[in-house]
Amino acid sequence: MPSSGVAWGIDIGAAAIKAVKLIKSPEGPKAVDFVIVPHKRVLSTPDVDPDEVMRLSLGALMSQFGDELRGSTTVVSVPGHTAFARFAKLPPVDPKGVANLVKFEAVQQIPFPIEEVEWDYQLFRSEDSPEIEVGIFAMTRERIAERLALWGGAGLTPDAITISPVAAYNAVAYDFAFTERTPGTIVLDIGTTATDLIIGERGRVWIRTFPVGGHAFTEAIAETFKLTYTKAEKLKAEAETSKYKKHVFQALKPVFVDFVDEVKRSINYYRDTHPDAQIERLIGVGSTFKLFGLRKLLAQQLGIDVARLDRFRQASLEGAAGTDFEAASVNLVTAYGLALQGLGYSPIAANLMPTSVIRQAMWKRKTPWFVTAAAIGLAAGGVSFLRPFLDNANASQVDNLPQVRQVKSKGADAKRKWDEAAKAHTIAFAPANIAHLTAGRDLYPDLLNEVNAMLGSAAASVRDAGGPDGDAFAFRGLSMQFTGAGEKVPAAALPKESQDRRTPPPPPPGDAGWGGGRDERPSAPPARNTRGSSGGNDAAPGEITAGQFGAVRVTLSVDTQNDGGLPFVDETLLTWLRDQAAQEGGPFNYEAPPKADDVQREVVRGPIANAEPAAPDPGGAGGGRDERRRDAADPFGGGRRAAPRGAAPAAGGTGVDGLAPLPGSAPELDPAREVIRYTLSWVVQLKDPSAPPEVRAEAATAEDVS
């Protein structure tokens, strides 16, 4: 994890990469190292691939300082001409509304859609003025991504990105101890292709970048003296000591005029927008500012003091490197300001690093800590286990103990698994888990709707066959028992034999169907379902294994006065169950629908009004309810007409009744006739509760094909 007390500021210039290392101390930031890595060729040279040149220079930097950089806070810059700096005055507003107002200004000021840029802002206030000014700094996400790819290719992800004029101002403002009473100061940073002009005055900052820089001076020399770009660059650097000094100055004069005009235009614009501005001095930075005659020309044309930053007042390097550090100070200003921001000493803390990258970097750096904690836990467990052995062995023998090797192996395996998990998952796992909390909440209402549809289908079958109008069965009890994935589904708990049961005489020959036929079932105990699981598991005969998402055994008890017997039940309820087992889709699949021999039949003697309560139902199918006749208001009465499986709920349903409508009132049973109770049981295999219906249907189809 980067040290908060050590920071590197890294500036990729057109001629070289400059880096400064600062550390915190009781006296403030202290410079401890710096490096300048010259490019093979200046980036502005014609026919040069800037990205390739920068990659080579970054590789050289990382090969020498890679470990230090990865272990420290790193702040890098992007050129001012590749980014945007906009400034605006805010109307009086409550402090809570400043952020929204700034965003509104950002949308107006940035010449790109706001969702296509990374941006940050800084507020500027003055003690003697109620006005609030805001500086908005932005860069397109495409360019940010290019820079991050460049750094990532070298093996480093920076902690912050800011624009170079902000870093230059931070360096000068800290080094000169700027306050609201500091005289208005211009910081002029002359780069290779552009110049950054920063004005700091009365606690506010203003920045403008214009496209005149050292490249224009070099081209003027190359064109005048018919030199190559490289030779012209060398002559520009040595012009002051060259015997062609006057000729060089004459060649540069047109560029000097254009340059000074741009500076004057910038200052005049600032004075027009800030009538109370008092600008008294200019501080120049950058190697081009060493160009002879420029400093004197600026002083004459602007009428203010012009100085060059030759050394840092607040930071110095001890030892033999101190002299070199002071000599290079004019070129290290941006890198110095970046390092100050890394330590938290910068007046402007704008950061254009994407939030997603910052979050990823934080988790990546925390991974070793998690691994270390896991290893410590394993080691602690191993030590407690090995204590009897350690008491009788010396330290040289411990490493060879099988138990020690086993603990080490477990620790290595845990680290490997953690690394795999960290790569395969993102930190945004909580929303997915929260979404799963509601998965499957419609399961039991769906099962109730299925039962309701089955009873309604039975009544419709009776009517279609010319039977009496009304419900075929009266609902008497329902139980649902869930079984976890991979477990054996318990057998159906049907009612035991009782004194109220009797085996009816066989029906007359040919007298079966809706009328008076009774079933021909012998008095032997009912046969259980011998069908195995359809899921392809190795279940024993009569056993069903729950699938990946579990299974539910449903047990239903219904009453009827239709004396059609088991054939009647088979042609209504059991036929409906078999039809559902052949269908696809829905939140579950029917498995092993019962046969006629699996249905428990019980005859309730005499009129219902005079009957004694039935014996409690040990399996829960009947719920142990009193079997005396219920009135029409009984909410657990007979089957309501229901839509086929998968149909939408009835319109207008709200609340619980909208999710799982209760069956309708019980049919009026003839008190003079006996009541026959049938109990049947079946199993449904559940599907993925979080998957949409169409996905579940596709999965069911794929399973059938396989």
XYZ file of C-alpha atoms in Angstrom:
706
model
C 0.000 0.000 0.000
C 1.441 3.443 -0.912
C 3.003 5.351 1.930
C 1.103 8.527 2.785
C 4.377 10.137 3.879
C 6.218 9.656 0.577
C 5.143 11.109 -2.775
C 6.544 11.213 -6.273
C 5.542 13.898 -8.763
C 6.106 12.834 -12.374
C 5.957 15.241 -15.320
C 6.242 13.859 -18.863
C 7.584 16.779 -20.871
C 8.405 17.024 -24.556
C 12.145 16.716 -23.950
C 12.317 14.508 -20.857
C 10.521 12.879 -17.946
C 11.084 14.827 -14.745
C 10.345 13.333 -11.329
C 10.733 14.652 -7.774
C 10.441 12.642 -4.545
C 9.266 14.385 -1.362
C 8.751 13.070 2.148
C 6.900 14.533 5.103
C 8.927 15.872 7.972
C 8.160 17.983 11.068
C 9.422 21.020 9.163
C 7.294 20.293 6.099
C 7.947 18.574 2.754
C 11.551 17.582 2.213
C 13.122 16.734 -1.150
C 15.049 13.469 -1.035
C 15.526 12.549 -4.695
C 14.914 13.625 -8.273
C 15.517 12.218 -11.736
C 15.463 13.525 -15.304
C 15.157 10.908 -18.062
C 15.773 12.583 -21.471
C 13.794 11.285 -24.416
C 15.683 9.721 -27.314
C 14.275 12.551 -29.420
C 12.193 15.612 -28.571
C 8.503 14.753 -28.932
C 7.854 17.739 -31.213
C 10.462 16.541 -33.726
C 8.837 15.855 -37.123
C 8.287 12.167 -37.999
C 8.577 11.070 -34.351
C 6.051 8.722 -32.715
C 5.492 10.437 -29.335
C 3.853 7.386 -27.721
C 6.749 5.113 -28.621
C 9.315 7.627 -27.339
C 7.416 8.045 -24.066
C 7.119 4.266 -23.613
C 10.883 3.887 -23.887
C 11.520 6.687 -21.395
C 8.925 5.346 -18.953
C 10.518 1.912 -19.199
C 13.874 3.432 -18.264
C 12.302 5.273 -15.316
C 10.496 2.181 -13.999
C 13.550 -0.037 -14.359
C 15.412 2.287 -12.003
C 12.695 3.464 -9.621
C 9.793 1.030 -10.174
C 9.711 -0.429 -6.657
C 9.910 3.016 -5.049
C 7.168 4.407 -7.257
C 4.799 1.494 -6.593
C 5.354 1.867 -2.855
C 4.675 5.628 -2.788
C 1.876 8.017 -3.639
C 2.333 9.035 -7.270
C 0.803 12.072 -8.967
C 1.238 12.664 -12.693
C 0.343 15.543 -14.996
C -1.171 16.008 -18.427
C -0.267 18.987 -20.642
C -2.456 22.040 -20.315
C -3.253 22.126 -24.050
C -4.785 18.601 -23.865
C -7.195 19.555 -21.073
C -9.585 22.355 -20.152
C -9.455 25.009 -17.457
C -12.531 27.195 -17.188
C -13.411 29.819 -14.592
C -16.687 31.407 -13.554
C -18.183 33.569 -10.819
C -20.988 31.944 -8.857
C -24.099 33.858 -7.773
C -24.886 33.966 -4.044
C -26.112 30.507 -3.048
C -26.491 28.382 0.059
C -23.335 26.292 0.660
C -25.387 23.120 0.233
C -26.279 24.144 -3.319
C -22.751 24.951 -4.473
C -22.066 21.466 -5.871
C -25.184 21.499 -8.074
C -24.427 25.013 -9.264
C -20.844 24.044 -10.139
C -22.097 21.053 -12.125
C -24.427 23.354 -14.035
C -21.485 25.633 -14.825
C -19.393 22.636 -15.866
C -22.039 21.578 -18.377
C -22.062 25.118 -19.794
C -18.292 25.668 -19.817
C -16.863 22.320 -20.983
C -17.084 21.947 -24.794
C -17.897 18.226 -24.559
C -20.865 16.256 -23.164
C -20.326 16.038 -19.419
C -20.583 12.223 -19.469
C -17.570 12.086 -21.843
C -15.129 13.874 -19.554
C -13.465 13.472 -16.176
C -13.648 16.740 -14.278
C -13.013 18.331 -10.910
C -13.285 21.812 -9.485
C -11.793 24.210 -6.945
C -13.530 27.088 -5.183
C -11.694 30.405 -4.659
C -12.797 32.813 -1.951
C -11.449 36.115 -0.718
C -11.859 37.491 2.793
C -12.727 40.982 1.557
C -15.145 39.865 -1.164
C -18.460 37.959 -0.931
C -17.968 36.550 -4.415
C -17.090 32.901 -4.985
C -15.163 31.916 -8.079
C -14.808 28.375 -9.313
C -12.118 26.783 -11.430
C -13.306 23.790 -13.452
C -10.659 21.382 -14.752
C -11.544 18.650 -17.232
C -10.146 16.188 -19.752
C -11.893 13.779 -22.095
C -12.129 10.221 -20.843
C -10.577 9.017 -24.079
C -7.374 10.960 -23.429
C -7.334 9.919 -19.796
C -7.628 6.297 -20.889
C -4.704 6.757 -23.301
C -2.530 8.125 -20.505
C -3.526 5.360 -18.110
C -2.764 2.768 -20.778
C 0.673 4.340 -21.228
C 1.371 4.169 -17.498
C -0.206 0.740 -17.144
C 2.081 -0.585 -19.872
C 5.029 0.543 -17.761
C 3.625 -1.217 -14.676
C 2.280 1.721 -12.658
C -1.167 3.097 -11.844
C -0.912 6.679 -10.522
C -2.942 7.854 -7.544
C -3.876 11.222 -9.038
C -3.824 13.055 -12.376
C -3.903 16.828 -12.728
C -3.122 19.342 -15.454
C 0.390 20.800 -15.592
C -0.570 24.506 -15.066
C -2.305 23.533 -11.803
C 0.859 21.720 -10.674
C 3.057 24.691 -11.670
C 0.867 27.065 -9.671
C 0.905 24.718 -6.655
C 4.707 24.665 -6.740
C 5.148 28.443 -6.959
C 2.320 29.221 -4.508
C 3.786 26.880 -1.878
C 7.398 27.896 -2.489
C 6.603 31.623 -2.293
C 4.067 31.134 0.536
C 1.152 32.755 -1.322
C -1.630 34.280 0.768
C -4.568 36.540 -0.063
C -2.286 39.515 0.571
C 0.468 38.328 -1.756
C 0.923 40.732 -4.723
C -0.743 39.604 -7.937
C 1.679 37.167 -9.597
C 1.892 35.657 -13.066
C 3.431 32.201 -13.387
C 4.603 31.726 -16.985
C 5.464 28.104 -17.834
C 6.807 27.930 -21.395
C 6.473 24.417 -22.699
C 7.481 22.882 -26.009
C 4.256 23.317 -27.973
C 2.248 25.624 -25.685
C 2.603 28.057 -22.805
C 0.617 28.020 -19.575
C -0.106 31.454 -18.082
C -1.389 31.314 -14.493
C -2.449 34.364 -12.510
C -2.679 34.135 -8.731
C -4.182 37.170 -7.060
C -6.176 37.795 -3.864
C -6.812 34.126 -3.208
C -8.097 33.352 -6.691
C -6.495 31.652 -9.669
C -6.960 32.015 -13.409
C -5.331 29.907 -16.154
C -4.941 30.284 -19.909
C -2.950 28.085 -22.298
C -1.959 29.465 -25.718
C -0.232 27.605 -28.593
C 3.145 29.324 -28.676
C 6.104 27.548 -27.073
C 9.693 26.452 -27.496
C 8.812 24.546 -30.674
C 7.999 27.843 -32.446
C 11.425 29.270 -31.494
C 13.208 26.132 -32.722
C 11.365 26.150 -36.046
C 12.256 29.814 -36.580
C 15.978 29.020 -36.145
C 15.760 25.916 -38.368
C 14.032 27.872 -41.144
C 16.408 30.866 -40.963
C 19.639 28.886 -40.876
C 18.417 25.894 -42.929
C 19.200 23.424 -40.133
C 17.638 20.171 -39.087
C 15.273 20.314 -36.153
C 17.774 18.615 -33.860
C 20.584 21.030 -34.748
C 18.261 24.023 -34.428
C 17.252 22.816 -30.936
C 20.901 22.613 -29.962
C 21.642 26.094 -31.324
C 18.692 27.528 -29.391
C 20.027 26.089 -26.143
C 23.535 27.450 -26.799
C 22.493 30.760 -28.399
C 23.669 32.989 -25.537
C 27.276 31.755 -25.811
C 27.278 31.293 -29.587
C 29.187 33.602 -31.939
C 25.924 33.824 -33.928
C 24.116 35.342 -30.972
C 22.863 38.451 -32.783
C 21.769 36.468 -35.844
C 19.840 34.058 -33.670
C 18.113 36.939 -31.896
C 17.071 38.464 -35.234
C 15.650 35.103 -36.335
C 13.659 34.803 -33.105
C 12.341 38.369 -33.078
C 9.032 37.644 -34.921
C 8.317 34.782 -32.523
C 9.172 37.025 -29.554
C 6.625 39.570 -30.776
C 3.878 36.938 -31.154
C 4.707 35.472 -27.768
C 4.608 38.796 -25.926
C 1.345 39.730 -27.677
C -0.279 36.522 -26.369
C 0.919 37.268 -22.854
C -0.412 40.837 -22.995
C -3.728 39.632 -24.437
C -4.146 37.180 -21.555
C -3.355 39.793 -18.899
C -5.706 42.343 -20.455
C -8.534 39.817 -20.525
C -8.035 39.028 -16.850
C -8.015 42.736 -15.967
C -11.232 43.271 -17.952
C -13.021 40.510 -15.980
C -11.396 41.561 -12.679
C -11.292 45.384 -12.621
C -9.774 45.412 -9.142
C -6.819 43.223 -10.178
C -3.329 44.377 -9.184
C -0.631 42.376 -10.995
C 2.891 43.303 -9.943
C 5.307 40.540 -11.008
C 5.942 37.586 -13.322
C 7.832 34.408 -12.465
C 9.045 32.355 -15.407
C 9.664 28.603 -15.386
C 10.693 26.072 -18.025
C 13.911 25.700 -20.002
C 12.710 28.019 -22.814
C 12.564 30.861 -20.296
C 16.379 30.720 -20.286
C 16.345 31.977 -23.861
C 18.432 35.135 -23.926
C 16.554 38.416 -24.359
C 13.120 37.008 -23.418
C 13.182 38.073 -19.799
C 14.242 41.639 -20.634
C 11.664 41.943 -23.433
C 8.816 40.835 -21.170
C 9.794 43.329 -18.461
C 9.845 46.191 -20.993
C 6.554 45.290 -22.657
C 4.562 44.456 -19.511
C 5.955 47.084 -17.166
C 6.238 44.659 -14.215
C 9.029 42.785 -12.479
C 10.083 39.617 -14.320
C 12.074 36.921 -12.529
C 13.081 33.340 -13.233
C 12.652 30.580 -10.681
C 16.250 29.403 -10.264
C 15.855 27.444 -7.033
C 13.216 26.282 -4.586
C 13.040 28.224 -1.353
C 11.077 25.641 0.644
C 12.815 22.469 -0.579
C 16.456 21.590 -1.038
C 18.349 18.383 -1.577
C 21.190 17.522 0.776
C 24.469 15.996 -0.303
C 26.283 16.030 -3.609
C 23.040 15.982 -5.587
C 21.946 19.284 -4.033
C 23.786 21.402 -6.619
C 22.295 19.460 -9.512
C 18.834 19.736 -7.961
C 19.152 23.526 -7.690
C 20.405 23.854 -11.274
C 17.480 21.812 -12.578
C 14.844 23.617 -10.476
C 13.536 25.694 -13.396
C 12.610 22.441 -15.177
C 11.314 20.598 -12.082
C 8.568 23.048 -11.109
C 5.673 20.919 -12.394
C 7.051 17.714 -10.881
C 7.593 19.530 -7.565
C 3.992 20.749 -7.550
C 2.717 17.239 -8.283
C 4.655 15.780 -5.357
C 3.280 18.525 -3.087
C -0.250 17.494 -4.082
C 0.604 13.888 -3.231
C 1.541 14.953 0.313
C -1.475 17.246 0.718
C 0.373 20.598 0.623
C -1.109 21.975 -2.607
C -3.545 24.914 -2.699
C -5.431 23.245 -5.594
C -6.166 19.521 -5.242
C -7.942 18.844 -8.561
C -7.809 15.156 -9.495
C -8.945 13.828 -12.890
C -8.349 10.154 -12.081
C -11.485 8.073 -12.864
C -13.227 6.869 -9.706
C -13.425 3.306 -11.018
C -9.634 3.165 -11.433
C -9.067 4.541 -7.925
C -11.395 1.901 -6.475
C -9.700 -0.928 -8.361
C -6.276 0.254 -7.256
C -7.395 0.411 -3.615
C -8.673 -3.174 -3.651
C -5.610 -4.398 -5.492
C -3.406 -2.903 -2.819
C -5.511 -4.391 -0.015
C -5.262 -7.909 -1.416
C -1.837 -8.649 0.159
C -3.215 -7.612 3.542
C -6.111 -10.061 3.240
C -3.746 -12.816 2.180
C -1.439 -12.027 5.092
C -4.367 -12.131 7.541
C -5.468 -15.503 6.165
C -1.930 -16.860 6.404
C -1.610 -15.618 9.990
C -4.878 -17.345 10.904
C -3.708 -20.599 9.371
C -0.322 -20.288 11.034
C -1.944 -19.633 14.411
C -4.079 -22.745 14.057
C -1.042 -24.731 13.029
C 1.004 -23.542 15.995
C -1.688 -24.545 18.485
C -1.866 -27.944 16.843
C 1.896 -28.359 16.831
C 2.507 -27.253 20.395
C 3.128 -30.805 21.719
C 5.626 -31.348 18.914
C 7.347 -28.002 19.376
C 7.907 -28.748 23.045
C 10.011 -31.750 22.075
C 11.778 -30.519 18.937
C 14.219 -27.750 18.201
C 13.655 -25.012 15.647
C 15.737 -26.663 12.936
C 13.485 -29.730 12.968
C 10.130 -27.947 12.860
C 10.164 -27.163 9.131
C 10.444 -30.851 8.324
C 7.455 -31.909 10.383
C 4.520 -33.169 8.255
C 2.140 -30.925 10.168
C 4.174 -27.832 9.309
C 4.322 -28.765 5.655
C 0.571 -29.348 5.709
C -0.099 -25.887 7.182
C 2.189 -24.273 4.604
C 0.421 -26.137 1.833
C -2.976 -24.987 3.116
C -1.743 -21.406 3.312
C -0.452 -21.512 -0.277
C -3.704 -23.061 -1.448
C -5.759 -20.393 0.369
C -3.692 -17.640 -1.275
C -4.161 -19.203 -4.708
C -7.917 -19.424 -4.223
C -8.050 -15.835 -3.005
C -6.123 -14.610 -6.051
C -8.502 -16.467 -8.362
C -11.547 -15.081 -6.556
C -10.157 -11.536 -6.607
C -9.654 -11.722 -10.381
C -13.028 -13.271 -11.108
C -15.187 -10.950 -9.004
C -15.742 -7.233 -8.716
C -16.484 -5.365 -5.502
C -19.998 -4.529 -6.634
C -21.415 -7.833 -5.328
C -23.898 -6.436 -2.783
C -26.632 -5.350 -5.278
C -26.717 -8.829 -6.827
C -27.098 -10.466 -3.404
C -29.828 -8.017 -2.421
C -31.693 -8.783 -5.648
C -31.648 -12.504 -4.749
C -33.415 -11.819 -1.437
C -36.765 -11.589 -3.229
C -36.135 -14.571 -5.518
C -38.682 -17.358 -5.085
C -41.172 -15.301 -3.074
C -43.947 -16.302 -5.501
C -43.324 -20.061 -5.140
C -46.071 -20.913 -2.642
C -48.653 -18.574 -4.208
C -47.873 -20.281 -7.539
C -48.421 -23.714 -5.985
C -51.742 -22.569 -4.491
C -52.810 -21.272 -7.883
C -51.916 -24.648 -9.404
C -54.127 -26.481 -6.890
C -56.928 -24.015 -7.495
C -56.567 -24.536 -11.265
C -56.642 -28.319 -10.806
C -59.915 -28.189 -8.834
C -61.431 -25.820 -11.363
C -60.377 -28.111 -14.195
C -62.056 -31.071 -12.469
C -65.336 -29.154 -12.189
C -65.114 -28.189 -15.868
C -64.492 -31.839 -16.846
C -67.660 -32.911 -15.012
C -69.728 -30.275 -16.783
C -68.231 -31.180 -20.171
C -69.186 -34.831 -19.575
C -72.790 -33.865 -18.840
C -72.452 -34.028 -15.067
C -74.063 -31.645 -12.583
C -73.083 -28.024 -12.574
C -70.918 -27.123 -9.597
C -67.668 -28.021 -7.969
C -66.491 -31.609 -8.333
C -64.442 -31.550 -5.122
C -64.465 -29.617 -1.848
C -61.000 -28.553 -0.649
C -60.219 -30.012 2.783
C -56.465 -29.809 3.405
C -53.114 -28.946 1.830
C -49.515 -29.305 3.002
C -46.222 -28.397 1.317
C -42.884 -29.784 2.483
C -39.639 -28.316 1.055
C -36.517 -30.452 0.558
C -33.057 -28.930 -0.024
C -30.951 -29.530 -3.135
C -29.528 -33.037 -3.413
C -31.535 -34.431 -0.487
C -34.028 -37.283 -0.625
C -37.663 -36.132 -0.787
C -39.647 -37.763 2.070
C -42.445 -40.126 1.113
C -46.008 -38.876 1.274
C -47.526 -38.909 4.773
C -51.027 -40.182 3.967
C -53.664 -40.756 6.686
C -53.501 -44.037 8.567
C -56.298 -46.603 8.548
C -59.140 -45.670 10.918
C -62.360 -47.169 12.129
C -64.262 -44.772 9.920
C -62.838 -46.357 6.789
C -64.401 -49.238 4.998
C -63.785 -50.953 1.717
C -66.862 -50.446 -0.463
C -68.304 -53.332 -2.438
C -67.200 -53.598 -6.035
C -69.329 -51.669 -8.540
C -71.742 -53.424 -10.883
C -70.142 -54.549 -14.135
C -69.761 -51.699 -16.601
C -71.072 -49.126 -14.123
C -67.960 -46.929 -13.855
C -67.521 -43.278 -14.674
C -69.202 -40.132 -13.330
C -72.214 -42.075 -11.992
C -72.503 -44.759 -9.384
C -69.404 -46.829 -10.015
C -67.149 -47.399 -7.018
C -63.450 -48.164 -7.294
C -62.306 -51.767 -7.320
C -59.388 -51.182 -5.048
C -58.720 -54.137 -2.678
C -58.399 -53.668 1.039
C -54.597 -54.098 0.924
C -52.470 -51.084 1.922
C -52.046 -48.575 -0.899
C -49.032 -49.049 -3.151
C -46.439 -46.312 -3.092
C -44.964 -44.639 -6.147
C -42.023 -46.693 -7.383
C -40.891 -44.138 -9.902
C -37.389 -42.688 -9.489
C -36.264 -39.084 -10.020
C -36.447 -37.818 -13.554
C -33.328 -35.772 -12.971
C -30.980 -38.584 -13.858
C -29.784 -39.269 -10.298
C -29.269 -42.712 -8.826
C -32.298 -42.690 -6.560
C -33.502 -46.019 -5.269
C -36.970 -47.240 -6.333
C -39.626 -45.174 -4.605
C -37.171 -42.332 -3.812
C -36.960 -38.894 -5.400
C -33.911 -36.613 -5.046
C -34.326 -32.834 -4.968
C -32.671 -31.009 -7.859
C -30.271 -28.053 -7.881
C -32.825 -25.624 -6.422
C -34.731 -28.012 -4.174
C -38.111 -29.723 -4.403
C -41.544 -29.478 -2.720
C -43.854 -32.388 -1.882
C -47.488 -31.280 -2.134
C -50.215 -33.288 -0.342
C -53.881 -32.464 -1.068
C -57.115 -33.711 0.567
C -60.490 -33.170 -1.116
C -64.057 -34.280 -0.360
C -66.676 -35.329 -2.861
C -70.096 -37.019 -3.016
C -69.488 -38.226 -6.551
C -69.366 -41.991 -6.282
C -67.350 -42.529 -9.447
C -64.492 -43.896 -7.358
C -60.858 -43.844 -8.281
C -61.568 -43.772 -12.038
C -63.343 -40.474 -11.415
C -60.280 -39.106 -9.545
C -57.972 -40.465 -12.244
C -59.908 -38.797 -15.071
C -60.004 -35.430 -13.318
C -57.265 -34.623 -10.801
C -54.638 -37.152 -11.892
C -55.126 -36.414 -15.590
C -54.562 -32.730 -14.884
C -51.321 -33.518 -12.996
C -50.063 -35.720 -15.828
C -50.774 -32.931 -18.327
C -48.748 -30.466 -16.254
C -45.827 -32.889 -16.006
C -45.642 -32.886 -19.810
C -45.480 -29.076 -20.025
C -42.431 -26.795 -19.932
C -41.928 -23.394 -18.389
C -43.144 -22.075 -15.074
C -41.175 -21.939 -11.818
C -41.178 -25.722 -11.305
C -41.577 -29.088 -13.024
C -43.978 -31.846 -11.948
C -42.195 -35.098 -11.188
C -43.667 -38.540 -10.586
C -47.379 -37.569 -10.649
C -49.376 -40.113 -8.591
C -51.249 -43.019 -10.088
C -54.715 -44.181 -9.085
C -53.217 -46.796 -6.767
C -51.319 -44.065 -4.921
C -54.463 -42.150 -3.896
C -55.753 -42.668 -0.359
C -59.550 -43.070 -0.172
C -61.524 -42.478 3.040
C -65.309 -42.693 3.505
C -66.920 -40.423 6.066
C -70.037 -42.210 7.405
C -73.432 -40.612 7.826
C -74.593 -37.030 7.497
C -71.778 -34.510 7.993
C -73.839 -32.444 10.425
C -74.043 -35.338 12.919
C -70.582 -36.801 12.409
C -67.966 -36.793 15.123
C -64.633 -35.008 14.421
C -62.286 -37.094 12.314
C -59.046 -38.381 13.760
C -56.147 -35.901 13.536
C -54.171 -36.116 10.311
C -50.643 -37.176 11.325
C -49.160 -36.238 7.967
C -50.586 -32.744 7.934
C -52.532 -33.350 4.730
C -55.837 -32.639 6.364
C -54.478 -30.275 8.943
C -56.342 -32.139 11.708
C -59.424 -30.026 11.030
C -62.924 -30.828 12.231
C -64.691 -32.617 9.398
C -68.151 -31.419 10.417
C -69.976 -29.500 7.733
C -68.825 -25.956 7.160
C -71.095 -23.115 6.175
C -70.859 -21.192 2.916
C -68.544 -18.583 4.437
C -65.819 -21.196 5.137
C -62.665 -19.751 3.501
C -61.278 -23.278 3.061
C -64.194 -24.490 1.015
C -64.456 -26.085 -2.398
C -62.517 -25.402 -5.547
C -62.982 -22.053 -7.261
C -63.039 -21.902 -11.033
C -59.415 -21.245 -12.024
C -57.545 -20.303 -15.184
C -55.213 -22.869 -16.780
C -51.574 -23.036 -15.635
C -49.527 -19.970 -16.482
C -52.533 -17.676 -17.024
C -52.393 -14.169 -15.585
C -54.168 -13.496 -12.257
C -57.676 -12.130 -12.414
C -57.876 -8.404 -12.918
C -58.530 -6.291 -9.889
C -56.830 -8.633 -7.404
C -54.933 -6.739 -4.753
C -52.952 -7.605 -1.653
C -52.653 -11.237 -0.585
C -55.717 -12.285 -2.564
C -54.126 -10.851 -5.694
C -50.998 -12.961 -5.181
C -52.707 -16.200 -4.074
C -56.524 -16.130 -4.307
C -58.182 -18.477 -1.855
C -60.543 -21.223 -3.056
C -64.219 -20.405 -3.205
C -66.899 -21.446 -0.802
C -67.501 -25.148 -0.132
C -70.170 -26.783 -2.276
C -73.403 -27.616 -0.551
C -72.988 -31.341 0.303
C -76.079 -33.488 0.742
C -76.276 -34.299 4.486
C -78.059 -37.534 3.660
C -75.243 -38.942 1.579
C -71.821 -40.096 2.570
C -68.742 -38.016 1.885
C -65.654 -39.586 0.289
C -62.258 -38.032 0.993
C -59.317 -38.530 -1.378
C -55.736 -37.706 -0.406
C -53.064 -37.547 -3.102
C -49.435 -36.401 -3.130
C -46.954 -35.316 -5.807
C -43.508 -33.666 -6.083
C -42.456 -30.532 -7.963
C -38.789 -29.838 -8.790
C -37.954 -26.130 -8.446
C -36.113 -24.072 -11.053
C -33.779 -21.087 -10.595
C -36.002 -18.609 -8.672
C -34.007 -15.588 -9.921
C -34.200 -16.490 -13.622
C -36.827 -14.863 -15.873
C -39.610 -17.231 -17.084
C -38.199 -17.396 -20.628
C -34.773 -18.414 -19.279
C -36.348 -21.148 -17.139
C -38.217 -22.433 -20.193
C -34.988 -22.569 -22.230
C -33.242 -24.410 -19.405
C -36.089 -26.939 -19.214
C -35.900 -27.512 -22.973
C -32.116 -27.988 -22.826
C -32.523 -30.457 -19.950
C -35.095 -32.462 -21.893
C -32.817 -32.590 -24.960
C -29.848 -33.736 -22.897
